[in-house]
Short mmCIF file of C-alpha atoms in Angstrom, two decimals:
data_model
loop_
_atom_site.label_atom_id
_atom_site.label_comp_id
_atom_site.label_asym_id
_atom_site.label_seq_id
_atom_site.Cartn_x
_atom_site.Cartn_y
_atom_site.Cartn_z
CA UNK A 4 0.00 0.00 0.00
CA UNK A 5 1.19 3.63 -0.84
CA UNK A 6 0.40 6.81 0.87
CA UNK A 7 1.19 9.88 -1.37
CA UNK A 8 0.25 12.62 1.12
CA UNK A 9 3.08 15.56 0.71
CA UNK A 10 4.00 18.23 2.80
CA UNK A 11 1.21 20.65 3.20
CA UNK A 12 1.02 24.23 1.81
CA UNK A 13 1.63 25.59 5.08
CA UNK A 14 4.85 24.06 5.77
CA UNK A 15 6.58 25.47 2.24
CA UNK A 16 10.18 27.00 2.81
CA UNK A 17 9.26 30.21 3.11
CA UNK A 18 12.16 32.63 4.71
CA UNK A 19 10.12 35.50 6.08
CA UNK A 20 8.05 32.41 8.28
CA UNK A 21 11.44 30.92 9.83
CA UNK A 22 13.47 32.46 12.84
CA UNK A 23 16.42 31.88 14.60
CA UNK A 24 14.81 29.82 17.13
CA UNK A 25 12.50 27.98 14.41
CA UNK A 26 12.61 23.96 14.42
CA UNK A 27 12.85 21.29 11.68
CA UNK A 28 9.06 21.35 11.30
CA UNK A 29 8.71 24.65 10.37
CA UNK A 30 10.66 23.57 7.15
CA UNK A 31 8.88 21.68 4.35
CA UNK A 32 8.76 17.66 5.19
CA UNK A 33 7.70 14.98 2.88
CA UNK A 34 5.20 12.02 3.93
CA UNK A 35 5.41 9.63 0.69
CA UNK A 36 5.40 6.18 2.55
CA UNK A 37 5.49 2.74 0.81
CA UNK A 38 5.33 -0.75 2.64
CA UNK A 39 8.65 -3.08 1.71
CA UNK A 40 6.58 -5.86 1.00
CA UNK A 41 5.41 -4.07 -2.70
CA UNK A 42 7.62 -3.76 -5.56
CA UNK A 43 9.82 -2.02 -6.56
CA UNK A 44 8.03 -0.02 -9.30
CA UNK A 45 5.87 1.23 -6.72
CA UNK A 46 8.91 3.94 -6.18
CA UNK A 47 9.50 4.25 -9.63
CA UNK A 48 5.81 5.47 -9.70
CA UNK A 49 6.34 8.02 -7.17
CA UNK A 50 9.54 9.27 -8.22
CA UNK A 51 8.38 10.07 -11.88
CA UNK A 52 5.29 11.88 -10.32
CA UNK A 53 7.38 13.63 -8.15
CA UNK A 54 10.51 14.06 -9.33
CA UNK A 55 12.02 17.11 -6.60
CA UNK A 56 11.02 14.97 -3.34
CA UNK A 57 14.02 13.42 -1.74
CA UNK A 58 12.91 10.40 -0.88
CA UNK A 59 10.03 7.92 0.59
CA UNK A 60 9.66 6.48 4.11
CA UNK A 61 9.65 2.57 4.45
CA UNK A 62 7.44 1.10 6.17
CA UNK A 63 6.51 -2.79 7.76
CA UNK A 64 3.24 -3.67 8.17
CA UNK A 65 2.76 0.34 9.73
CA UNK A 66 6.09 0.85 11.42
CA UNK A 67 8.86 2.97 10.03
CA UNK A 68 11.95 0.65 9.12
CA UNK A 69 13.64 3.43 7.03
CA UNK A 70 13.74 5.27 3.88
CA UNK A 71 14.86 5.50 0.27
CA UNK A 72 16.48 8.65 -1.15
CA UNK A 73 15.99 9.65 -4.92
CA UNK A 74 19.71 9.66 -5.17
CA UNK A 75 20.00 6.40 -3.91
CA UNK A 76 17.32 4.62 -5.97
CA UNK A 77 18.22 6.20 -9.19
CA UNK A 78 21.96 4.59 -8.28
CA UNK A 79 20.58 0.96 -7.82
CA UNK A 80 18.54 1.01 -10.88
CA UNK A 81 21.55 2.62 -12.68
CA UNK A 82 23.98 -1.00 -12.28
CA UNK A 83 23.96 -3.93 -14.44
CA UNK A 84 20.64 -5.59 -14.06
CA UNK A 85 19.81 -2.87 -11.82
CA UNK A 86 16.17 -2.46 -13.14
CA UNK A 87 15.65 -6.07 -13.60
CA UNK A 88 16.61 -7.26 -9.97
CA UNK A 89 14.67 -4.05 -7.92
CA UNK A 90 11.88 -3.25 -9.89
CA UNK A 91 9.84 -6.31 -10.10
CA UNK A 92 11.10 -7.81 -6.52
CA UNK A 93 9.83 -6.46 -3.33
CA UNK A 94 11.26 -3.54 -2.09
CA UNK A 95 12.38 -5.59 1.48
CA UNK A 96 15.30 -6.50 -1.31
CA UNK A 97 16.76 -3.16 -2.27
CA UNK A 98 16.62 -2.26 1.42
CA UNK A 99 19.46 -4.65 2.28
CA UNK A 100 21.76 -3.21 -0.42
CA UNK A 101 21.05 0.58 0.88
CA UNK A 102 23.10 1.74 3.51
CA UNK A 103 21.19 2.27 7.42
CA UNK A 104 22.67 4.83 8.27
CA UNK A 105 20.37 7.19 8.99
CA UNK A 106 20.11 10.79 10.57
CA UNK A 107 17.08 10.58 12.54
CA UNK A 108 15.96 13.91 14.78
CA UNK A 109 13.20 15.22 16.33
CA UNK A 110 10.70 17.57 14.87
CA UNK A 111 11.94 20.14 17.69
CA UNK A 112 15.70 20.49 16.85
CA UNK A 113 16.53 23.44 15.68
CA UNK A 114 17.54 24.10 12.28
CA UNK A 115 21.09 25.34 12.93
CA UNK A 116 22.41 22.32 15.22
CA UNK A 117 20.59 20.17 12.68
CA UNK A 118 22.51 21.80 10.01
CA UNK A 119 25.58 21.24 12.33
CA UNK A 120 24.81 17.36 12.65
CA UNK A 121 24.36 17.47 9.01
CA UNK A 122 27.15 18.72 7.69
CA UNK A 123 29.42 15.95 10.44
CA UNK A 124 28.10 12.56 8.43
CA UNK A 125 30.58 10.69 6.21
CA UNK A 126 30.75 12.21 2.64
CA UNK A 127 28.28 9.40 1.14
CA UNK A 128 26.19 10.35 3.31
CA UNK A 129 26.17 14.20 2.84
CA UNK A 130 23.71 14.91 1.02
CA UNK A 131 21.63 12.02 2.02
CA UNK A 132 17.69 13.32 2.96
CA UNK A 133 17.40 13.65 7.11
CA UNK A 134 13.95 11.34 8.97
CA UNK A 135 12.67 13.75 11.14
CA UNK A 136 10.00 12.32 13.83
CA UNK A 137 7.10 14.15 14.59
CA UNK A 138 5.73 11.65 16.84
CA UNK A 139 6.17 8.59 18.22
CA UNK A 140 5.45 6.64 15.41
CA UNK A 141 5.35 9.45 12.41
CA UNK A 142 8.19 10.07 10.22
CA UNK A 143 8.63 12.43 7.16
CA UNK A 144 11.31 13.42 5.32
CA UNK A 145 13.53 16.67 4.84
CA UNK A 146 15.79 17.75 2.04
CA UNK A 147 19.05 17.93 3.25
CA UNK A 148 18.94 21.02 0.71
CA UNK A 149 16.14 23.03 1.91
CA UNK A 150 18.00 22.74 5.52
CA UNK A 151 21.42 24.31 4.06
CA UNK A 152 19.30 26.80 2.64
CA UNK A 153 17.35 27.67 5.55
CA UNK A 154 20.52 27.54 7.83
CA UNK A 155 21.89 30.37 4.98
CA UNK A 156 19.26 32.53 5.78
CA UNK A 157 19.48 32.62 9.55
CA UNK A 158 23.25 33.22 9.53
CA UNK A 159 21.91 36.25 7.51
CA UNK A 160 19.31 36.92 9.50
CA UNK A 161 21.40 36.87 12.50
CA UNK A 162 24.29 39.46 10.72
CA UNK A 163 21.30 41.90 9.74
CA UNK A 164 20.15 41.72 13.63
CA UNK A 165 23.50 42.23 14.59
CA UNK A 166 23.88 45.02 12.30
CA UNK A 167 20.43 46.54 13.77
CA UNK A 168 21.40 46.05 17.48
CA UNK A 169 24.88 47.50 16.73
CA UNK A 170 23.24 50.85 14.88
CA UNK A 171 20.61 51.13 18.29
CA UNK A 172 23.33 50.72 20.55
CA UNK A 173 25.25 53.55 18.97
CA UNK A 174 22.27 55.39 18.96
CA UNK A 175 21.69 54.45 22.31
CA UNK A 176 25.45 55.84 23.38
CA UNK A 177 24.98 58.97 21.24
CA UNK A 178 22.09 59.94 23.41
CA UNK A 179 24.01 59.43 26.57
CA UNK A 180 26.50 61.19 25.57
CA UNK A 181 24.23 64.45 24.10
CA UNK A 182 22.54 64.23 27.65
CA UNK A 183 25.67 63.82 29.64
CA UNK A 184 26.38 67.29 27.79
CA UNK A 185 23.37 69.03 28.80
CA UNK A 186 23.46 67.18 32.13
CA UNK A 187 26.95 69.25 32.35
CA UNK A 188 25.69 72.46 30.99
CA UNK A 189 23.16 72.50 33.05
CA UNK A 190 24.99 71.89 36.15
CA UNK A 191 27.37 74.96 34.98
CA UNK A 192 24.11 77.25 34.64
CA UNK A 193 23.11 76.44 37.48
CA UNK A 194 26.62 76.92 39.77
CA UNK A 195 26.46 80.62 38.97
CA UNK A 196 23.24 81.42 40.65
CA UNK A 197 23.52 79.06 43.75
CA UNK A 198 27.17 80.53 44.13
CA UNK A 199 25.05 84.09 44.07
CA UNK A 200 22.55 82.67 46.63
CA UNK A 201 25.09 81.15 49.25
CA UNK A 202 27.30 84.15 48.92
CA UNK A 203 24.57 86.76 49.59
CA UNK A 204 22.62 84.82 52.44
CA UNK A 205 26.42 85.07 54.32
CA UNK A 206 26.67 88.76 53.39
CA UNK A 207 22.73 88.76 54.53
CA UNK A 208 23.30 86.99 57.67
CA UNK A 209 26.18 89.73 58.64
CA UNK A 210 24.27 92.81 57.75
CA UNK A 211 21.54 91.40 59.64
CA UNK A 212 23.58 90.57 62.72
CA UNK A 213 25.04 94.22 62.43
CA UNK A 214 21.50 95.46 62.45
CA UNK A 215 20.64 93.89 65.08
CA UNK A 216 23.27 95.20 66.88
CA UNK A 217 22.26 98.89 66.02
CA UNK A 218 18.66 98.29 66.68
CA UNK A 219 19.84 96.65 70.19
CA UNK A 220 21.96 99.92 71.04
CA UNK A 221 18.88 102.15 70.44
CA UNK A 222 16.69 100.27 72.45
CA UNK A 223 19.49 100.28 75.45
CA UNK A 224 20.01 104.04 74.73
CA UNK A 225 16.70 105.19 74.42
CA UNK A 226 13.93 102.57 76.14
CA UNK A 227 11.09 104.88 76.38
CA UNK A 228 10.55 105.53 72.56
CA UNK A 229 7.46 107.24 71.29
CA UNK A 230 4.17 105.61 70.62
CA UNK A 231 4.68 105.64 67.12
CA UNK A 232 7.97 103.17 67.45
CA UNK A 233 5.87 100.48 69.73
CA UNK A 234 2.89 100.26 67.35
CA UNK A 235 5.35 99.87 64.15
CA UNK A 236 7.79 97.12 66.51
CA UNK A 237 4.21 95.77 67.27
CA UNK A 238 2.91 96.26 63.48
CA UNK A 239 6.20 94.78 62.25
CA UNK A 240 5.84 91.86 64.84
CA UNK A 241 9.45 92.54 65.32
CA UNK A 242 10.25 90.50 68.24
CA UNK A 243 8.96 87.39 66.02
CA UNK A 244 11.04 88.06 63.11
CA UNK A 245 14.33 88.54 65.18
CA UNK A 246 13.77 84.99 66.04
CA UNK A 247 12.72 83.44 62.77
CA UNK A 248 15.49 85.54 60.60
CA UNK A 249 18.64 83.24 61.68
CA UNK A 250 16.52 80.23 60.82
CA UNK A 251 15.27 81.48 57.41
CA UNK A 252 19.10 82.05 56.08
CA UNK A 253 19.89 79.26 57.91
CA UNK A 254 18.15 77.10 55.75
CA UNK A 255 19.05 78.52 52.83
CA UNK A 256 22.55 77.64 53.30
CA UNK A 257 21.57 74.83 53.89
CA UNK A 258 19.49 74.43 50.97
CA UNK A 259 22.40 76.19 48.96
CA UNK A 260 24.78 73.46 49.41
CA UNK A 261 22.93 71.01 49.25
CA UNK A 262 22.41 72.04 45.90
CA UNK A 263 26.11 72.93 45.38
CA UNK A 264 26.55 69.17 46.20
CA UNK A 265 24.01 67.74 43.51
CA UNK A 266 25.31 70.02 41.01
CA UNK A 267 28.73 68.51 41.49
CA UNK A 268 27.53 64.93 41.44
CA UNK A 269 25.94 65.74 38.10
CA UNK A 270 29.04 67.42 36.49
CA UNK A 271 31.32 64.35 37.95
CA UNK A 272 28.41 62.08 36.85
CA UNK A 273 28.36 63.35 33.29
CA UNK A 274 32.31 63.75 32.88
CA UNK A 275 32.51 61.04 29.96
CA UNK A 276 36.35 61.78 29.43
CA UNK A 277 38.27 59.15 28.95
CA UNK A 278 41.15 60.14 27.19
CA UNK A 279 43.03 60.43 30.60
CA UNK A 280 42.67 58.70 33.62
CA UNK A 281 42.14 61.13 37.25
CA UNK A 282 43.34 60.05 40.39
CA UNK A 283 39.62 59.91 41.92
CA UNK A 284 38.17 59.04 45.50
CA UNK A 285 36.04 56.35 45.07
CA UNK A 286 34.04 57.31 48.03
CA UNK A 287 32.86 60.53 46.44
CA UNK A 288 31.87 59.13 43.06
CA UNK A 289 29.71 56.80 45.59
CA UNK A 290 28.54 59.27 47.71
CA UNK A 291 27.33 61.27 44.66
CA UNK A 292 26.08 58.50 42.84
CA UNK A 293 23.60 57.99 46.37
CA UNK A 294 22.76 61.74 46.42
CA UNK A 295 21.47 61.53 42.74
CA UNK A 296 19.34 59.12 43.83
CA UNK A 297 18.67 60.45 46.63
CA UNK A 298 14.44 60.51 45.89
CA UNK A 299 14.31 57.17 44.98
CA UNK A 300 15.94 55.90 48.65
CA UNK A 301 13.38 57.69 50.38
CA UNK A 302 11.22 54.70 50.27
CA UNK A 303 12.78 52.96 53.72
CA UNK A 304 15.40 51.93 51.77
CA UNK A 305 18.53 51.88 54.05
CA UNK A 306 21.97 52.06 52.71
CA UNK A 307 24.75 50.64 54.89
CA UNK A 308 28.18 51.92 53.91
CA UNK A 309 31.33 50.08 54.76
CA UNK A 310 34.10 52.28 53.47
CA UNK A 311 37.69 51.23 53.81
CA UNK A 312 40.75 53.93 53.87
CA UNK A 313 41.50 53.95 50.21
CA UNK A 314 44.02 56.06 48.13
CA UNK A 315 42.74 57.76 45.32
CA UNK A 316 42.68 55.35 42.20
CA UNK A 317 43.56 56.37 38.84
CA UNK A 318 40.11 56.21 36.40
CA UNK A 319 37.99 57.12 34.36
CA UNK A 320 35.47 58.84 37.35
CA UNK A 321 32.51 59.90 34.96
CA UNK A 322 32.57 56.47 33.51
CA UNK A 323 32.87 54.38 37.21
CA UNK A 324 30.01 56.96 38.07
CA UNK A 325 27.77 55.11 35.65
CA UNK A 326 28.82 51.74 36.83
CA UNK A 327 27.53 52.47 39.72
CA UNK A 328 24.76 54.22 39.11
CA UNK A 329 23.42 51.30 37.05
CA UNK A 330 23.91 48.70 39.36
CA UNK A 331 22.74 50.98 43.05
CA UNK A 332 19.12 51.57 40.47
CA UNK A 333 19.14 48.03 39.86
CA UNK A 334 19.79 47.37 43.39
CA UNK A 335 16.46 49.79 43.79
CA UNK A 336 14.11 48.16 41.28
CA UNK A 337 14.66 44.79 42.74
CA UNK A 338 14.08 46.10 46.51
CA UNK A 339 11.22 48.15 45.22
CA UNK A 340 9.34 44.97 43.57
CA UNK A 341 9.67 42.93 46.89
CA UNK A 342 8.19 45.97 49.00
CA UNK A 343 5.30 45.72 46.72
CA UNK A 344 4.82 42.03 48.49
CA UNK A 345 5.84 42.46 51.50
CA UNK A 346 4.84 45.24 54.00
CA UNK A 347 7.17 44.38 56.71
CA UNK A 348 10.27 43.87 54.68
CA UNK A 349 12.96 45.74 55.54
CA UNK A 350 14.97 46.83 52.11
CA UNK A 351 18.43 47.20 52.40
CA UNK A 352 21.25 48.08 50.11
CA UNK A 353 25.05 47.17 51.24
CA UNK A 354 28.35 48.89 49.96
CA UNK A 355 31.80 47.88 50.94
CA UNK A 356 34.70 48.93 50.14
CA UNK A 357 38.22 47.66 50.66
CA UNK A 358 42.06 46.94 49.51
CA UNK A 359 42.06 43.45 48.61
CA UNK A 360 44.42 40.60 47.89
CA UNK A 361 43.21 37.66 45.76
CA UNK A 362 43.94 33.94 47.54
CA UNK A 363 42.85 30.88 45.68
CA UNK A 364 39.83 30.50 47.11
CA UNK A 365 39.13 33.64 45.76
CA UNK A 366 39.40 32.73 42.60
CA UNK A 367 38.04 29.56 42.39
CA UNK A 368 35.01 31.63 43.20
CA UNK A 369 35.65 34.25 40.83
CA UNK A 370 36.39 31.65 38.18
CA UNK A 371 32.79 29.86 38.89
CA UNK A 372 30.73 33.06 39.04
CA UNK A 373 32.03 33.86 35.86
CA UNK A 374 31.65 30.54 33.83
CA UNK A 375 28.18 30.67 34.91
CA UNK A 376 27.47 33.42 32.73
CA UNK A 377 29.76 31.96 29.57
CA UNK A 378 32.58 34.31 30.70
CA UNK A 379 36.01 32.75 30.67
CA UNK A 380 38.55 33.83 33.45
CA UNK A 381 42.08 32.27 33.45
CA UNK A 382 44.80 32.97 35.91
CA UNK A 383 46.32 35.27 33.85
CA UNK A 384 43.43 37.57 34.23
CA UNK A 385 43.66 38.04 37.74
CA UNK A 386 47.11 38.65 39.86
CA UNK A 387 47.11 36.41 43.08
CA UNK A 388 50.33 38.62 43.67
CA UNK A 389 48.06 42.13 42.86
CA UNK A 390 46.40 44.16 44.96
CA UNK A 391 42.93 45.01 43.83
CA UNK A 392 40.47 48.07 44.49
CA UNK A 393 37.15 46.11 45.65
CA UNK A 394 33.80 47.01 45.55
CA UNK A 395 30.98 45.08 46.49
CA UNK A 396 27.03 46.68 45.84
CA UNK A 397 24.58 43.97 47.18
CA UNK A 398 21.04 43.93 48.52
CA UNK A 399 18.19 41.45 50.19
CA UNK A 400 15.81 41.98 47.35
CA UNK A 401 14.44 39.46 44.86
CA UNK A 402 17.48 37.62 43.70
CA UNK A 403 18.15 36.95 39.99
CA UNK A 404 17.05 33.35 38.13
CA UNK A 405 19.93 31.29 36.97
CA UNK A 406 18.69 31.62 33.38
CA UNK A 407 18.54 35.26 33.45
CA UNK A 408 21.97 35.63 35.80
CA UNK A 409 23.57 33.93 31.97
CA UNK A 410 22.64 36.92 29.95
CA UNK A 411 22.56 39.36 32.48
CA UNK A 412 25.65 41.23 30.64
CA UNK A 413 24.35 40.78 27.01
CA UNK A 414 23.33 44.04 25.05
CA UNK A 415 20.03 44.61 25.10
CA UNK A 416 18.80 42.00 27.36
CA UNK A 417 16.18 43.58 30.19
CA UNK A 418 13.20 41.86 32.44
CA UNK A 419 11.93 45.53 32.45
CA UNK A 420 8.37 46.62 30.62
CA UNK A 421 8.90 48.36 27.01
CA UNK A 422 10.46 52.16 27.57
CA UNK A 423 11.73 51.41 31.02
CA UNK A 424 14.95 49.79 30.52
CA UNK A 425 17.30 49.61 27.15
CA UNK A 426 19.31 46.29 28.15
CA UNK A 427 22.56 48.33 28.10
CA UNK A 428 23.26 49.35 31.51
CA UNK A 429 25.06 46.38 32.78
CA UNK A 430 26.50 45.54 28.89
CA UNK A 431 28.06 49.00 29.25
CA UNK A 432 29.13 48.34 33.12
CA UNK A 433 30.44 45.45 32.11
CA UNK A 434 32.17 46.72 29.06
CA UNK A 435 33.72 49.70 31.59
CA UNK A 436 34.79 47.75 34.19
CA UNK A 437 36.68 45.12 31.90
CA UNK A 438 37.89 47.05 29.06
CA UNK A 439 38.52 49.80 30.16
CA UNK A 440 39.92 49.67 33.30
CA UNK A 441 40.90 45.67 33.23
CA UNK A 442 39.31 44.71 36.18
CA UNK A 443 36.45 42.07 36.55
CA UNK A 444 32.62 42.39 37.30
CA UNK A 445 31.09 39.58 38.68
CA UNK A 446 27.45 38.79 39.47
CA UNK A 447 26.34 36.46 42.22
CA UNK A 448 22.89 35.60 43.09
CA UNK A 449 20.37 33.41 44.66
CA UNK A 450 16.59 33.31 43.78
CA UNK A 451 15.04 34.33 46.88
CA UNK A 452 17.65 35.85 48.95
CA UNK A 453 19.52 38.71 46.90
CA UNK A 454 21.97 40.06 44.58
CA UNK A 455 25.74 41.05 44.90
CA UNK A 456 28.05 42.91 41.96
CA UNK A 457 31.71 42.53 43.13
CA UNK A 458 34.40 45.07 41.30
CA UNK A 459 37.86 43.83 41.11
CA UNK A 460 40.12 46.70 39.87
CA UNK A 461 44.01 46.74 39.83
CA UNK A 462 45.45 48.99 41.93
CA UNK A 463 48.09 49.64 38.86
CA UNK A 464 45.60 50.23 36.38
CA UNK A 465 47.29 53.71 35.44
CA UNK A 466 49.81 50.80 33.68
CA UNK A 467 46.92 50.29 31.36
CA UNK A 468 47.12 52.21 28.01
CA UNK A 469 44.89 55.14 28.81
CA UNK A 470 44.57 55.44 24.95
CA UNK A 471 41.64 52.72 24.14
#
């Protein structure tokens, strides 16, 4: 018996319906099946019909035994007495002179290790048509072909992606960099008038404390003054505002430099320099980094710093400023979604600081962390003999899924909703961190519990070419 169902219109090769992540059955598959028990001709039949399929599944009495390529057939019929011996015989006979070795995969592998597995068989074999299995006991047939083909068009599929993520990320860094430039010229706008206001509430505060002074020497010198002079001090409420006058300039000092100190975290923030390094305290690109986000902390979040006595590092500050402004927000976010589920959880956000030298437990650690997320990290990378500038952010918040902790540091990868996050921050961090300085950023996590970013730098980075 012969069933001559082909592929259905559906499942034609068409490239605009394929993917990177599509699967052999999204490729066209041929169901011609023929039992071994009929002859021979039976195949010639089908193969004259349908001349382009690759071949015909074999079946015995219903079950799948194995199959007979076009290739193959037209090779047996092609010897001496080929036609005679095949064609009028059953085809149970030309199965024992074709060769069983077969590439059988599931309907779920993907077309590019498929293409892989393909391409590894013996040259005889090459071109040979792959069984694919749909289900347990139903087998069609793919053109080795059409799989080369399709594998073609997702290598170029993936360049043109790669091409469109690499044009958006250098979009994505032009805009930082255009803000980082109004970020600074605003912060230089802004210097001149809060320099203005904190120098004239000191030169208030003095006039108004030799005022007082004058005012106080009448008032000794002459206590019985007119009527006139008690209903104005009355009017006036003057005894009120001789109070409440310190305390007014008072806090706009205050306020003053407290905006003196944001404007400076902004310029230092958006000082993208890097074509020299700056010996930099690490402490202050922290501390401003917190102040910026200052607003976002007021939610109960507390932030317990554990600074170390460090000497001032040569870096690139403006770019170690966004490092850590990436990871602190993310540090945020994740604290933020668990005090969404939990009233009485106290959110807490760790920084340490420290000079540290690397022992081998260390970087067995290191080494583990890193191969987790398909980073390699060889001794030669870091100096057991080396001290290192280390910075640890952590917090008690979510924790990150081992799936997600292995792309973590790929460009444009975010968990975040559409327009609030771009998937660069911790590509760029990364990139910083690595490149630019040559230290090493590593992630460790556990669902449940919380997140940790540990910064290794070298303490002779200023060695490294500060030309990149």
């Amino acid at each position: 018996m012969t069933s001559e169902s082909l592929f259905s219109s559906s499942s034609v090769f068409l490239t605009q319906e394929i993917h990177l992540e599509s699967t052999l059955q999204d490729l066209p598959l041929y169901s011609f099946t023929v039992d071994i028990e009929q002859p021979g001709v039976a195949l010639t039949r089908i193969f004259e019909t349908h001349p382009f399929i690759p071949g015909i599944i074999l079946t015995d009495q219903g079950k799948f035994v194995g199959i007979i390529s076009h290739r193959r057939f037209l090779k047996m019929l092609s010897r001496p007495y080929g036609r005679e011996l095949f064609l009028n015989r059953s085809i149970r006979l030309l199965q024992r002179f074709v060769s069983d070795k077969l590439l059988l995969l599931s309907g779920n592998t993907p077309i590019l290790e498929a293409a892989k597995k393909a391409v590894q068989r013996d040259t005889e074999m090459l071109y040979e048509p792959i069984v694919v299995r749909l289900f347990p006991e139903e087998y069609q047939v793919l053109d080795t072909q059409q799989l080369l083909l399709a594998q073609s068009y997702l290598h170029q599929l993936a360049t043109q992606l790669l091409h469109e993520k690499t044009q958006a990320q250098l979009i994505q860094t032009e805009k930082l960099v255009l803000l980082g430039q109004m970020v600074a010229g605003l912060a230089h706008e802004l210097r001149n008038p809060l320099n203005c206001i904190s120098g004239n509430s000191k030169f208030i505060q003095e006039s108004y404390e030799t005022i007082s002074m004058v005012l106080a020497a009448y008032e000794q010198k002459f206590p019985d003054s007119g009527n006139d002079i008690k209903h104005l001090k009355e009017n006036l409420d003057l005894e009120f505002v001789k109070q409440d006058f310190p305390d007014l300039l008072k806090s706009i000092q205050v306020s003053s430099e407290r905006m003196n100190q944001l404007v400076s975290s902004l310029r230092s923030f958006s000082y993208m320099d890097d074509s020299c390094k700056q010996e930099t305290d690490i402490h202050d690109c922290l501390d401003s980094t917190l102040l910026i986000l200052k607003s976002r902390l007021k939610m109960g979040i507390e932030v317990v710093k554990d600074y170390d006595n460090l000497p001032l590092f040569p870096c690139y500050p403006g770019q170690l400023s966004q490092v850590f402004m990436n990871l602190i927000a993310n540090s945020i976010d994740a604290l933020e979604e668990q005090m969404k589920k939990d009233w009485n959880y106290s959110p807490t956000i760790c920084i340490q600081t420290k000079i540290k030298l690397l022992s081998d437990s260390d970087f067995n650690s290191y080494h583990h962390s890193l191969s987790n997320h398909e980073f390699s990290l060889e001794r030669s990378d870091l100096d057991e003999t080396k001290d290192y500038l280390y910075i640890k952010i952590s917090d008690n918040g979510l924790g990150i899924p081992d799936e997600i902790q292995a792309k973590i540091f790929d460009n444009f990868f975010t968990t975040k909703p559409i327009g609030k996050g771009t998937g660069l921050g911790l590509a760029i961090s990364h990139q910083i961190i690595v490149e630019k300085h040559g230290g090493q950023l590593i992630l460790n996590s556990t669902l449940g519990e919380g997140t940790e970013f540990e910064i290794l730098l070298p303490m002779e980075s200023q060695d490294l070419s500060d030309s990149e």
